mmCIF file with all atom_site columns, C-alpha atoms in Angstrom:
data_model
loop_
_atom_site.group_PDB
_atom_site.id
_atom_site.type_symbol
_atom_site.label_atom_id
_atom_site.label_alt_id
_atom_site.label_comp_id
_atom_site.label_asym_id
_atom_site.label_entity_id
_atom_site.label_seq_id
_atom_site.pdbx_PDB_ins_code
_atom_site.Cartn_x
_atom_site.Cartn_y
_atom_site.Cartn_z
_atom_site.occupancy
_atom_site.B_iso_or_equiv
_atom_site.pdbx_formal_charge
_atom_site.auth_seq_id
_atom_site.auth_comp_id
_atom_site.auth_asym_id
_atom_site.auth_atom_id
_atom_site.pdbx_PDB_model_num
ATOM 1   C CA . MET A 1 1   ? 70.994 70.947 -154.603 1.00 95.00 ? 31  MET A CA 1
ATOM 2   C CA . LYS A 1 2   ? 72.778 67.093 -154.367 1.00 97.00 ? 32  LYS A CA 1
ATOM 3   C CA . ILE A 1 3   ? 73.301 65.340 -151.127 1.00 98.00 ? 33  ILE A CA 1
ATOM 4   C CA . ARG A 1 4   ? 76.703 63.255 -151.355 1.00 97.00 ? 34  ARG A CA 1
ATOM 5   C CA . GLU A 1 5   ? 78.388 60.888 -148.460 1.00 97.00 ? 35  GLU A CA 1
ATOM 6   C CA . VAL A 1 6   ? 81.798 61.662 -146.421 1.00 97.00 ? 36  VAL A CA 1
ATOM 7   C CA . ASN A 1 7   ? 84.280 58.792 -146.429 1.00 95.00 ? 37  ASN A CA 1
ATOM 8   C CA . GLU A 1 8   ? 86.720 60.937 -144.959 1.00 94.00 ? 38  GLU A CA 1
ATOM 9   C CA . ASN A 1 9   ? 87.611 63.689 -142.946 1.00 95.00 ? 39  ASN A CA 1
ATOM 10  C CA . LYS A 1 10  ? 84.174 64.072 -141.645 1.00 96.00 ? 40  LYS A CA 1
ATOM 11  C CA . LYS A 1 11  ? 85.291 66.886 -138.782 1.00 95.00 ? 41  LYS A CA 1
ATOM 12  C CA . GLN A 1 12  ? 86.186 69.148 -141.542 1.00 96.00 ? 42  GLN A CA 1
ATOM 13  C CA . PHE A 1 13  ? 82.628 69.805 -140.400 1.00 96.00 ? 43  PHE A CA 1
ATOM 14  C CA . ILE A 1 14  ? 82.292 70.142 -137.108 1.00 96.00 ? 44  ILE A CA 1
ATOM 15  C CA . ALA A 1 15  ? 80.601 73.667 -136.654 1.00 95.00 ? 45  ALA A CA 1
ATOM 16  C CA . LEU A 1 16  ? 77.746 71.919 -138.323 1.00 96.00 ? 46  LEU A CA 1
ATOM 17  C CA . LEU A 1 17  ? 77.880 68.882 -135.849 1.00 96.00 ? 47  LEU A CA 1
ATOM 18  C CA . LEU A 1 18  ? 78.568 70.469 -133.362 1.00 95.00 ? 48  LEU A CA 1
ATOM 19  C CA . LEU A 1 19  ? 75.005 72.687 -133.864 1.00 93.00 ? 49  LEU A CA 1
ATOM 20  C CA . ALA A 1 20  ? 73.437 68.994 -133.254 1.00 92.00 ? 50  ALA A CA 1
ATOM 21  C CA . ASP A 1 21  ? 75.861 67.194 -130.455 1.00 92.00 ? 51  ASP A CA 1
ATOM 22  C CA . GLU A 1 22  ? 77.519 70.687 -128.900 1.00 90.00 ? 52  GLU A CA 1
ATOM 23  C CA . GLN A 1 23  ? 79.925 67.924 -126.673 1.00 90.00 ? 53  GLN A CA 1
ATOM 24  C CA . GLU A 1 24  ? 82.476 67.214 -129.228 1.00 94.00 ? 54  GLU A CA 1
ATOM 25  C CA . ASN A 1 25  ? 83.673 63.361 -127.531 1.00 93.00 ? 55  ASN A CA 1
ATOM 26  C CA . MET A 1 26  ? 79.550 62.746 -127.214 1.00 92.00 ? 56  MET A CA 1
ATOM 27  C CA . ILE A 1 27  ? 79.715 62.907 -131.435 1.00 95.00 ? 57  ILE A CA 1
ATOM 28  C CA . ASP A 1 28  ? 83.531 60.203 -131.376 1.00 94.00 ? 58  ASP A CA 1
ATOM 29  C CA . HIS A 1 29  ? 81.154 58.034 -130.433 1.00 92.00 ? 59  HIS A CA 1
ATOM 30  C CA . TYR A 1 30  ? 79.361 58.199 -133.833 1.00 95.00 ? 60  TYR A CA 1
ATOM 31  C CA . LEU A 1 31  ? 81.162 59.724 -136.171 1.00 95.00 ? 61  LEU A CA 1
ATOM 32  C CA . GLU A 1 32  ? 83.652 57.483 -137.548 1.00 91.00 ? 62  GLU A CA 1
ATOM 33  C CA . LYS A 1 33  ? 81.378 54.045 -137.305 1.00 94.00 ? 63  LYS A CA 1
ATOM 34  C CA . GLY A 1 34  ? 78.391 56.279 -139.110 1.00 96.00 ? 64  GLY A CA 1
ATOM 35  C CA . THR A 1 35  ? 77.717 57.651 -142.080 1.00 97.00 ? 65  THR A CA 1
ATOM 36  C CA . MET A 1 36  ? 77.897 61.207 -142.935 1.00 98.00 ? 66  MET A CA 1
ATOM 37  C CA . TYR A 1 37  ? 76.192 62.607 -145.599 1.00 98.00 ? 67  TYR A CA 1
ATOM 38  C CA . VAL A 1 38  ? 76.385 66.488 -147.292 1.00 98.00 ? 68  VAL A CA 1
ATOM 39  C CA . LEU A 1 39  ? 73.956 68.202 -148.854 1.00 98.00 ? 69  LEU A CA 1
ATOM 40  C CA . GLU A 1 40  ? 74.964 71.264 -151.155 1.00 97.00 ? 70  GLU A CA 1
ATOM 41  C CA . ASP A 1 41  ? 72.936 73.904 -152.629 1.00 96.00 ? 71  ASP A CA 1
ATOM 42  C CA . GLY A 1 42  ? 75.846 76.329 -154.381 1.00 95.00 ? 72  GLY A CA 1
ATOM 43  C CA . ASN A 1 43  ? 77.805 75.176 -150.520 1.00 96.00 ? 73  ASN A CA 1
ATOM 44  C CA . VAL A 1 44  ? 77.225 72.924 -147.948 1.00 97.00 ? 74  VAL A CA 1
ATOM 45  C CA . LYS A 1 45  ? 74.059 73.891 -146.092 1.00 97.00 ? 75  LYS A CA 1
ATOM 46  C CA . ALA A 1 46  ? 72.967 70.990 -143.850 1.00 97.00 ? 76  ALA A CA 1
ATOM 47  C CA . GLU A 1 47  ? 75.167 67.815 -142.956 1.00 98.00 ? 77  GLU A CA 1
ATOM 48  C CA . CYS A 1 48  ? 73.348 64.104 -141.373 1.00 97.00 ? 78  CYS A CA 1
ATOM 49  C CA . VAL A 1 49  ? 74.598 61.408 -140.114 1.00 97.00 ? 79  VAL A CA 1
ATOM 50  C CA . VAL A 1 50  ? 72.380 57.725 -139.707 1.00 98.00 ? 80  VAL A CA 1
ATOM 51  C CA . THR A 1 51  ? 73.820 54.966 -138.245 1.00 97.00 ? 81  THR A CA 1
ATOM 52  C CA . ASP A 1 52  ? 72.682 51.161 -137.999 1.00 97.00 ? 82  ASP A CA 1
ATOM 53  C CA . GLU A 1 53  ? 71.256 49.634 -135.055 1.00 96.00 ? 83  GLU A CA 1
ATOM 54  C CA . ASP A 1 54  ? 70.312 46.473 -136.130 1.00 95.00 ? 84  ASP A CA 1
ATOM 55  C CA . ASN A 1 55  ? 66.774 45.198 -136.135 1.00 95.00 ? 85  ASN A CA 1
ATOM 56  C CA . GLY A 1 56  ? 66.028 47.235 -139.353 1.00 97.00 ? 86  GLY A CA 1
ATOM 57  C CA . ILE A 1 57  ? 66.334 50.554 -137.578 1.00 97.00 ? 87  ILE A CA 1
ATOM 58  C CA . LEU A 1 58  ? 68.047 53.309 -139.070 1.00 98.00 ? 88  LEU A CA 1
ATOM 59  C CA . GLU A 1 59  ? 69.168 55.383 -136.395 1.00 97.00 ? 89  GLU A CA 1
ATOM 60  C CA . ILE A 1 60  ? 69.762 59.841 -137.140 1.00 97.00 ? 90  ILE A CA 1
ATOM 61  C CA . LYS A 1 61  ? 72.553 60.302 -134.375 1.00 96.00 ? 91  LYS A CA 1
ATOM 62  C CA . ASN A 1 62  ? 73.695 64.425 -135.724 1.00 96.00 ? 92  ASN A CA 1
ATOM 63  C CA . ILE A 1 63  ? 71.317 65.799 -137.686 1.00 96.00 ? 93  ILE A CA 1
ATOM 64  C CA . ALA A 1 64  ? 71.892 70.391 -138.210 1.00 96.00 ? 94  ALA A CA 1
ATOM 65  C CA . VAL A 1 65  ? 70.865 72.656 -141.742 1.00 97.00 ? 95  VAL A CA 1
ATOM 66  C CA . ASP A 1 66  ? 73.632 75.776 -141.601 1.00 96.00 ? 96  ASP A CA 1
ATOM 67  C CA . PRO A 1 67  ? 72.186 78.374 -139.110 1.00 95.00 ? 97  PRO A CA 1
ATOM 68  C CA . GLN A 1 68  ? 71.331 80.793 -142.244 1.00 96.00 ? 98  GLN A CA 1
ATOM 69  C CA . ASN A 1 69  ? 70.026 78.236 -143.756 1.00 96.00 ? 99  ASN A CA 1
ATOM 70  C CA . GLN A 1 70  ? 66.915 76.901 -141.752 1.00 94.00 ? 100 GLN A CA 1
ATOM 71  C CA . GLY A 1 71  ? 63.865 76.832 -142.609 1.00 93.00 ? 101 GLY A CA 1
ATOM 72  C CA . GLN A 1 72  ? 65.199 76.558 -146.011 1.00 96.00 ? 102 GLN A CA 1
ATOM 73  C CA . GLY A 1 73  ? 63.430 72.975 -146.200 1.00 96.00 ? 103 GLY A CA 1
ATOM 74  C CA . TYR A 1 74  ? 67.023 71.187 -146.450 1.00 98.00 ? 104 TYR A CA 1
ATOM 75  C CA . GLY A 1 75  ? 66.597 69.529 -142.998 1.00 97.00 ? 105 GLY A CA 1
ATOM 76  C CA . LYS A 1 76  ? 63.540 68.314 -144.634 1.00 97.00 ? 106 LYS A CA 1
ATOM 77  C CA . ALA A 1 77  ? 65.238 66.945 -147.940 1.00 97.00 ? 107 ALA A CA 1
ATOM 78  C CA . LEU A 1 78  ? 67.840 64.898 -146.105 1.00 97.00 ? 108 LEU A CA 1
ATOM 79  C CA . ILE A 1 79  ? 65.088 63.467 -143.923 1.00 97.00 ? 109 ILE A CA 1
ATOM 80  C CA . ASP A 1 80  ? 63.390 62.330 -147.163 1.00 97.00 ? 110 ASP A CA 1
ATOM 81  C CA . PHE A 1 81  ? 66.308 61.225 -148.816 1.00 97.00 ? 111 PHE A CA 1
ATOM 82  C CA . PHE A 1 82  ? 66.820 58.996 -146.056 1.00 95.00 ? 112 PHE A CA 1
ATOM 83  C CA . ALA A 1 83  ? 63.635 57.249 -146.114 1.00 95.00 ? 113 ALA A CA 1
ATOM 84  C CA . SER A 1 84  ? 63.689 56.949 -149.740 1.00 96.00 ? 114 SER A CA 1
ATOM 85  C CA . LYS A 1 85  ? 67.546 55.663 -150.170 1.00 96.00 ? 115 LYS A CA 1
ATOM 86  C CA . TYR A 1 86  ? 66.894 52.982 -147.563 1.00 97.00 ? 116 TYR A CA 1
ATOM 87  C CA . ALA A 1 87  ? 63.176 51.715 -147.580 1.00 95.00 ? 117 ALA A CA 1
ATOM 88  C CA . ASP A 1 88  ? 64.930 48.181 -148.870 1.00 96.00 ? 118 ASP A CA 1
ATOM 89  C CA . GLU A 1 89  ? 67.492 47.916 -145.790 1.00 96.00 ? 119 GLU A CA 1
ATOM 90  C CA . TYR A 1 90  ? 65.526 49.048 -143.334 1.00 98.00 ? 120 TYR A CA 1
ATOM 91  C CA . SER A 1 91  ? 61.582 49.688 -141.805 1.00 97.00 ? 121 SER A CA 1
ATOM 92  C CA . ILE A 1 92  ? 62.616 52.364 -139.908 1.00 97.00 ? 122 ILE A CA 1
ATOM 93  C CA . LEU A 1 93  ? 63.914 55.335 -139.753 1.00 98.00 ? 123 LEU A CA 1
ATOM 94  C CA . GLN A 1 94  ? 64.790 56.465 -136.157 1.00 97.00 ? 124 GLN A CA 1
ATOM 95  C CA . VAL A 1 95  ? 66.351 59.760 -133.629 1.00 97.00 ? 125 VAL A CA 1
ATOM 96  C CA . GLY A 1 96  ? 66.907 60.141 -130.688 1.00 96.00 ? 126 GLY A CA 1
ATOM 97  C CA . THR A 1 97  ? 66.417 64.846 -129.327 1.00 95.00 ? 127 THR A CA 1
ATOM 98  C CA . GLY A 1 98  ? 65.620 66.720 -126.866 1.00 92.00 ? 128 GLY A CA 1
ATOM 99  C CA . ASP A 1 99  ? 62.492 67.513 -125.607 1.00 89.00 ? 129 ASP A CA 1
ATOM 100 C CA . SER A 1 100 ? 62.568 70.470 -126.942 1.00 89.00 ? 130 SER A CA 1
ATOM 101 C CA . PRO A 1 101 ? 59.737 72.764 -128.501 1.00 87.00 ? 131 PRO A CA 1
ATOM 102 C CA . LEU A 1 102 ? 62.153 73.206 -131.651 1.00 86.00 ? 132 LEU A CA 1
ATOM 103 C CA . THR A 1 103 ? 63.524 69.945 -132.426 1.00 91.00 ? 133 THR A CA 1
ATOM 104 C CA . VAL A 1 104 ? 59.999 67.207 -131.762 1.00 94.00 ? 134 VAL A CA 1
ATOM 105 C CA . PRO A 1 105 ? 57.675 69.327 -134.060 1.00 94.00 ? 135 PRO A CA 1
ATOM 106 C CA . PHE A 1 106 ? 59.520 69.735 -136.709 1.00 95.00 ? 136 PHE A CA 1
ATOM 107 C CA . TYR A 1 107 ? 60.324 65.631 -136.729 1.00 96.00 ? 137 TYR A CA 1
ATOM 108 C CA . GLU A 1 108 ? 56.696 65.165 -136.400 1.00 96.00 ? 138 GLU A CA 1
ATOM 109 C CA . LYS A 1 109 ? 56.298 67.674 -139.103 1.00 95.00 ? 139 LYS A CA 1
ATOM 110 C CA . CYS A 1 110 ? 58.286 64.910 -140.784 1.00 96.00 ? 140 CYS A CA 1
ATOM 111 C CA . GLY A 1 111 ? 55.987 61.271 -140.118 1.00 96.00 ? 141 GLY A CA 1
ATOM 112 C CA . PHE A 1 112 ? 58.353 60.215 -137.821 1.00 98.00 ? 142 PHE A CA 1
ATOM 113 C CA . VAL A 1 113 ? 56.014 59.753 -133.907 1.00 98.00 ? 143 VAL A CA 1
ATOM 114 C CA . ARG A 1 114 ? 56.475 59.663 -130.603 1.00 97.00 ? 144 ARG A CA 1
ATOM 115 C CA . SER A 1 115 ? 58.628 55.633 -129.588 1.00 97.00 ? 145 SER A CA 1
ATOM 116 C CA . HIS A 1 116 ? 60.256 56.253 -126.353 1.00 96.00 ? 146 HIS A CA 1
ATOM 117 C CA . ASN A 1 117 ? 62.238 58.264 -123.311 1.00 96.00 ? 147 ASN A CA 1
ATOM 118 C CA . ILE A 1 118 ? 65.719 57.795 -122.015 1.00 95.00 ? 148 ILE A CA 1
ATOM 119 C CA . PRO A 1 119 ? 65.310 59.237 -118.699 1.00 96.00 ? 149 PRO A CA 1
ATOM 120 C CA . ASN A 1 120 ? 68.118 61.499 -117.579 1.00 96.00 ? 150 ASN A CA 1
ATOM 121 C CA . PHE A 1 121 ? 70.637 61.186 -120.474 1.00 94.00 ? 151 PHE A CA 1
ATOM 122 C CA . PHE A 1 122 ? 71.504 64.404 -120.845 1.00 93.00 ? 152 PHE A CA 1
ATOM 123 C CA . THR A 1 123 ? 72.447 65.363 -117.946 1.00 94.00 ? 153 THR A CA 1
ATOM 124 C CA . ASP A 1 124 ? 73.600 61.684 -117.168 1.00 94.00 ? 154 ASP A CA 1
ATOM 125 C CA . ASN A 1 125 ? 76.110 61.665 -120.032 1.00 92.00 ? 155 ASN A CA 1
ATOM 126 C CA . TYR A 1 126 ? 76.423 65.819 -120.672 1.00 92.00 ? 156 TYR A CA 1
ATOM 127 C CA . ASP A 1 127 ? 79.232 67.654 -118.720 1.00 91.00 ? 157 ASP A CA 1
ATOM 128 C CA . HIS A 1 128 ? 76.517 70.539 -118.493 1.00 91.00 ? 158 HIS A CA 1
ATOM 129 C CA . PRO A 1 129 ? 73.395 70.741 -118.806 1.00 93.00 ? 159 PRO A CA 1
ATOM 130 C CA . ILE A 1 130 ? 71.832 72.200 -122.475 1.00 91.00 ? 160 ILE A CA 1
ATOM 131 C CA . TYR A 1 131 ? 69.070 74.276 -123.745 1.00 91.00 ? 161 TYR A CA 1
ATOM 132 C CA . GLU A 1 132 ? 66.925 75.053 -126.298 1.00 88.00 ? 162 GLU A CA 1
ATOM 133 C CA . CYS A 1 133 ? 64.350 77.332 -127.101 1.00 85.00 ? 163 CYS A CA 1
ATOM 134 C CA . GLY A 1 134 ? 65.077 77.892 -122.710 1.00 89.00 ? 164 GLY A CA 1
ATOM 135 C CA . VAL A 1 135 ? 64.168 74.488 -121.902 1.00 89.00 ? 165 VAL A CA 1
ATOM 136 C CA . GLN A 1 136 ? 66.977 72.261 -120.224 1.00 93.00 ? 166 GLN A CA 1
ATOM 137 C CA . LEU A 1 137 ? 67.551 69.349 -122.835 1.00 94.00 ? 167 LEU A CA 1
ATOM 138 C CA . ILE A 1 138 ? 67.315 66.453 -119.809 1.00 95.00 ? 168 ILE A CA 1
ATOM 139 C CA . ASP A 1 139 ? 65.498 63.444 -120.812 1.00 95.00 ? 169 ASP A CA 1
ATOM 140 C CA . MET A 1 140 ? 65.830 61.511 -124.555 1.00 95.00 ? 170 MET A CA 1
ATOM 141 C CA . VAL A 1 141 ? 63.203 61.531 -126.508 1.00 96.00 ? 171 VAL A CA 1
ATOM 142 C CA . TYR A 1 142 ? 63.020 58.852 -129.301 1.00 97.00 ? 172 TYR A CA 1
ATOM 143 C CA . LEU A 1 143 ? 60.605 59.247 -132.057 1.00 98.00 ? 173 LEU A CA 1
ATOM 144 C CA . GLN A 1 144 ? 60.581 56.843 -135.096 1.00 98.00 ? 174 GLN A CA 1
ATOM 145 C CA . ARG A 1 145 ? 58.569 57.338 -138.858 1.00 97.00 ? 175 ARG A CA 1
ATOM 146 C CA . CYS A 1 146 ? 58.194 53.886 -141.047 1.00 96.00 ? 176 CYS A CA 1
ATOM 147 C CA . LEU A 1 147 ? 59.892 53.128 -144.445 1.00 94.00 ? 177 LEU A CA 1
#
């Protein structure tokens, strides 16, 4: 397993990016300013984009694992990689996600705790309703992990 930084042609991974953020113009807001990594294990299994949010906060903007490879530890491996790589530069790793029974427990298992919410984020910023596990995403839930 190898994790490498992607510096150009980040949109070649659009299929993975859209798994985590299904509206391309929202991805465009952070893709170029963010640092992108892909996890390879034979081929690309997962991707993640992180951004510097100032005040010692590194934010996961997009993290996705190929559906055929989910549940095999690739997402957790990426999070552990960031926690190790950026521990000297940042004090907090944070992620904003929908209040979903699929994603929130994943982050909590990776050591994140709930921080705050942004009400109506998904209904205000996306051009269509977004559902995950049958639940409509409305508020953005922020979770943080101390580094």
